[in-house]
Each structure stands twice: as structure tokens, then as C-alpha cells.
Short mmCIF file of C-alpha atoms and ligand atoms in Angstrom, two decimals:
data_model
loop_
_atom_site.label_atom_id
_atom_site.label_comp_id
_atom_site.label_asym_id
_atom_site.label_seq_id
_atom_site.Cartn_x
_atom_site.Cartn_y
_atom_site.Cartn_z
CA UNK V 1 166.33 71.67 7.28
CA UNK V 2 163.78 73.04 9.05
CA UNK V 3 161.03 75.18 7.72
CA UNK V 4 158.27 75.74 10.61
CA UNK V 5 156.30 78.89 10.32
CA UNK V 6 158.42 80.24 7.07
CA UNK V 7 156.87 82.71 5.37
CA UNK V 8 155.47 82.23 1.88
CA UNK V 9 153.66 85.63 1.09
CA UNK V 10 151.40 87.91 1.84
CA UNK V 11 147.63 87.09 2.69
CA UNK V 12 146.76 89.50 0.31
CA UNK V 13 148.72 87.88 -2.70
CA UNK V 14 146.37 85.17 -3.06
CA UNK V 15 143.13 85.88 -3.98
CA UNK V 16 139.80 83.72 -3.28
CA UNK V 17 139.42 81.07 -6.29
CA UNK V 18 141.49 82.93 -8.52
CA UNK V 19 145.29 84.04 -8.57
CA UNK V 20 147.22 81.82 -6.87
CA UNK V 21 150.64 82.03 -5.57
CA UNK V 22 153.94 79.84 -6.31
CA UNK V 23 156.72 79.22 -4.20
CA UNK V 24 159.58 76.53 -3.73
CA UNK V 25 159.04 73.76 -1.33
CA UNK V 26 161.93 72.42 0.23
CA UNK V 27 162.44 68.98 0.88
CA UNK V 28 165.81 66.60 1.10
CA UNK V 29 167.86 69.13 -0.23
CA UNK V 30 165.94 69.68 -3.24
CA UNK V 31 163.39 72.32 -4.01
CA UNK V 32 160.01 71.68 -5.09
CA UNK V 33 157.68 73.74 -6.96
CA UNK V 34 154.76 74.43 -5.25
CA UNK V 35 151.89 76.54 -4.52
CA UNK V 36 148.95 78.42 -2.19
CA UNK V 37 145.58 79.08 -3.04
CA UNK V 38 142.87 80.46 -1.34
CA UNK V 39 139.00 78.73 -1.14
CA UNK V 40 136.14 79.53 0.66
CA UNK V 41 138.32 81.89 2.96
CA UNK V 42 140.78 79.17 3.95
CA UNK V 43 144.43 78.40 2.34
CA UNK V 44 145.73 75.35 0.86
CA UNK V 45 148.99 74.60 -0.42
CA UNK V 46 150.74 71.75 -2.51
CA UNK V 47 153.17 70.47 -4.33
CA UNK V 48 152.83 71.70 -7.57
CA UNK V 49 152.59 68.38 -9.28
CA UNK V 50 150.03 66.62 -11.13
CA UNK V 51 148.52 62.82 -10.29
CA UNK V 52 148.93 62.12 -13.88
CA UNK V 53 152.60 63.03 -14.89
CA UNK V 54 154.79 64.79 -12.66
CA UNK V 55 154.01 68.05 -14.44
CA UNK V 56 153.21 71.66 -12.85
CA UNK V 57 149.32 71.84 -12.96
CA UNK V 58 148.98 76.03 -14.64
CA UNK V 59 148.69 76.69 -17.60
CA UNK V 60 149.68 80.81 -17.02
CA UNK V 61 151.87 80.67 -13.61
CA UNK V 62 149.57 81.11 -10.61
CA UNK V 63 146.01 80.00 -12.44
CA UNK V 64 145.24 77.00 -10.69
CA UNK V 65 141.30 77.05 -10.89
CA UNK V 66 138.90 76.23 -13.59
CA UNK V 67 136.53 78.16 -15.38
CA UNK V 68 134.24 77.48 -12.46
CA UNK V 69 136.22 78.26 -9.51
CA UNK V 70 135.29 75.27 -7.97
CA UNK V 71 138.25 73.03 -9.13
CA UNK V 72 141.79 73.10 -9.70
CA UNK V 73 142.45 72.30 -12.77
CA UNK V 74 145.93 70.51 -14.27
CA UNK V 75 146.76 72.67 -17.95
CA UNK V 76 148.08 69.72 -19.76
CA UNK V 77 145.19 67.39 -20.32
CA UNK V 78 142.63 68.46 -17.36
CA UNK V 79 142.83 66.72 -14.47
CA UNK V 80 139.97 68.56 -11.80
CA UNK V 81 141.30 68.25 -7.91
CA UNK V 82 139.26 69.02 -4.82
CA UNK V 83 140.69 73.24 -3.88
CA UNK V 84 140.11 72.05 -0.52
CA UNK V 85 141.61 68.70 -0.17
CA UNK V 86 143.79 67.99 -3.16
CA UNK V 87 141.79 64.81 -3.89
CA UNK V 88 141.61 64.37 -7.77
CA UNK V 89 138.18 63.99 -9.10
CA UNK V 90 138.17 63.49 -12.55
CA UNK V 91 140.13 62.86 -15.39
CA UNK V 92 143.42 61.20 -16.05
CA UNK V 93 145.03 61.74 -12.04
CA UNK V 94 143.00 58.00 -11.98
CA UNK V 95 142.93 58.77 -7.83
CA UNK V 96 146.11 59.88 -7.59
CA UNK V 97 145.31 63.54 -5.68
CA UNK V 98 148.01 66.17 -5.14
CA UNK V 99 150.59 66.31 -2.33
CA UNK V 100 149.15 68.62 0.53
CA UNK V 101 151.99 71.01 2.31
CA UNK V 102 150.67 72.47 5.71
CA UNK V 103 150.33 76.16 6.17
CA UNK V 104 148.86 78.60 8.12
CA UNK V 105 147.77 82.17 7.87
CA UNK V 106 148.34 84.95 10.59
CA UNK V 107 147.84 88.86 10.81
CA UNK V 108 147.91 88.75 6.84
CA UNK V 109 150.80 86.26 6.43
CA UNK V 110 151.09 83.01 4.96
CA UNK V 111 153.07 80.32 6.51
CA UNK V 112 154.79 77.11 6.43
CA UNK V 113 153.25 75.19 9.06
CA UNK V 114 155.94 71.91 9.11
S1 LIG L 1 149.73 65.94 -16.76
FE1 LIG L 1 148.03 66.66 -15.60
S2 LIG L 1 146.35 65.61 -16.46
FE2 LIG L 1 148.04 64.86 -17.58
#
């Protein structure tokens, strides 16, 4: 099914390091949880989905980041990922970094971008 430009949510629903916002991802008929956050101005979505276990990363639903707002941050045992990339850089994910989803944001919407 096809999914290009769908809308996820408002721009103003996901705030810079902080609140985040989940939605499902669809993919071969089944839907994925995911989610958007927002970093240094820019978006970034992905499946929500540790490199560890295949367990949703917040610990309260939408808190993705770490104390530090630099990292995201998986709940269960701590995993740090790269806000901007995905790429996990520290702890158990062992190199295993989470599963980018394209999107794009325009006149205060947030898009799929497949
Ligand atoms: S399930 Fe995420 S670090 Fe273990």
C-alpha cells in the first residue's frame, strides 16, 4: 500500500529534544510502531524498535531522549542512539542502530516521505 506524503501530525506536536510523537508504520500488511522526533530543527522518524530486543525504546510514551537531550535513549536497559541518524552508540544495541522511516515536514506538517 502506498503511503507517500501521509500525514503523521502536526509540526507543532513534536517538540525539539523532548516530546516526541508515536504513530503506526505500515509495512506488508502489518503495522509497526513507530515514531518522530525533532533535533536540532530537523525531524527524524523510526521504527520504534530497539537494536537489542525488539522492544519499544520509551519508557513514558513519546520520551525518547535522555537526560541530556543529546541521545535517544531505549527504557529497558539503556541503549543511547544517534537523534539524528539512528546509529546506536552505546550499550547493549552492540551496532545494531534503529530502522530510519523517511519523512518530511511542510507548512507545519509532518509527512511520510516513502
Ligand atoms: S531492549 Fe533496549 S537496550 Fe535492551
Amino acid at each position: 500500500m502506498a503511503q507517500a506524503q501521509r500525514l503523521i501530525c502536526r509540526s507543532n506536536e513534536v517538540e525539539e529534544s523532548a516530546q516526541g510523537f508515536r504513530f503506526k508504520f505500515e509495512r506488508f500488511a502489518a503495522e509497526l510502531p513507530a515514531f518522530v522526533i525533532r533535533y536540532q530543527g530537523k525531524v527524524y522518524a523510526y521504527l520504534n524498535q530497539c537494536g537489542h530486543v525488539p522492544a519499544e525504546l520509551d519508557w513514558q510514551p513519546g520520551h525518547f531522549f535522555d537526560d541530556s537531550k543529546l541521545y535517544l535513549i531505549c527504557s529497558i536497559h539503556g541503549a543511547l542512539y544517534a537523534p539524528e541518524s539512528g546509529r546506536c552508540l552505546g550499550g547493549r544495541c552492540q551496532g545494531v542502530g534503529l530502522k530510519a522511516i523517511k519523512v518530511i515536514e511542510i507548512d507545519g506538517d509532518i509527512l511520510l516521505d516513502q
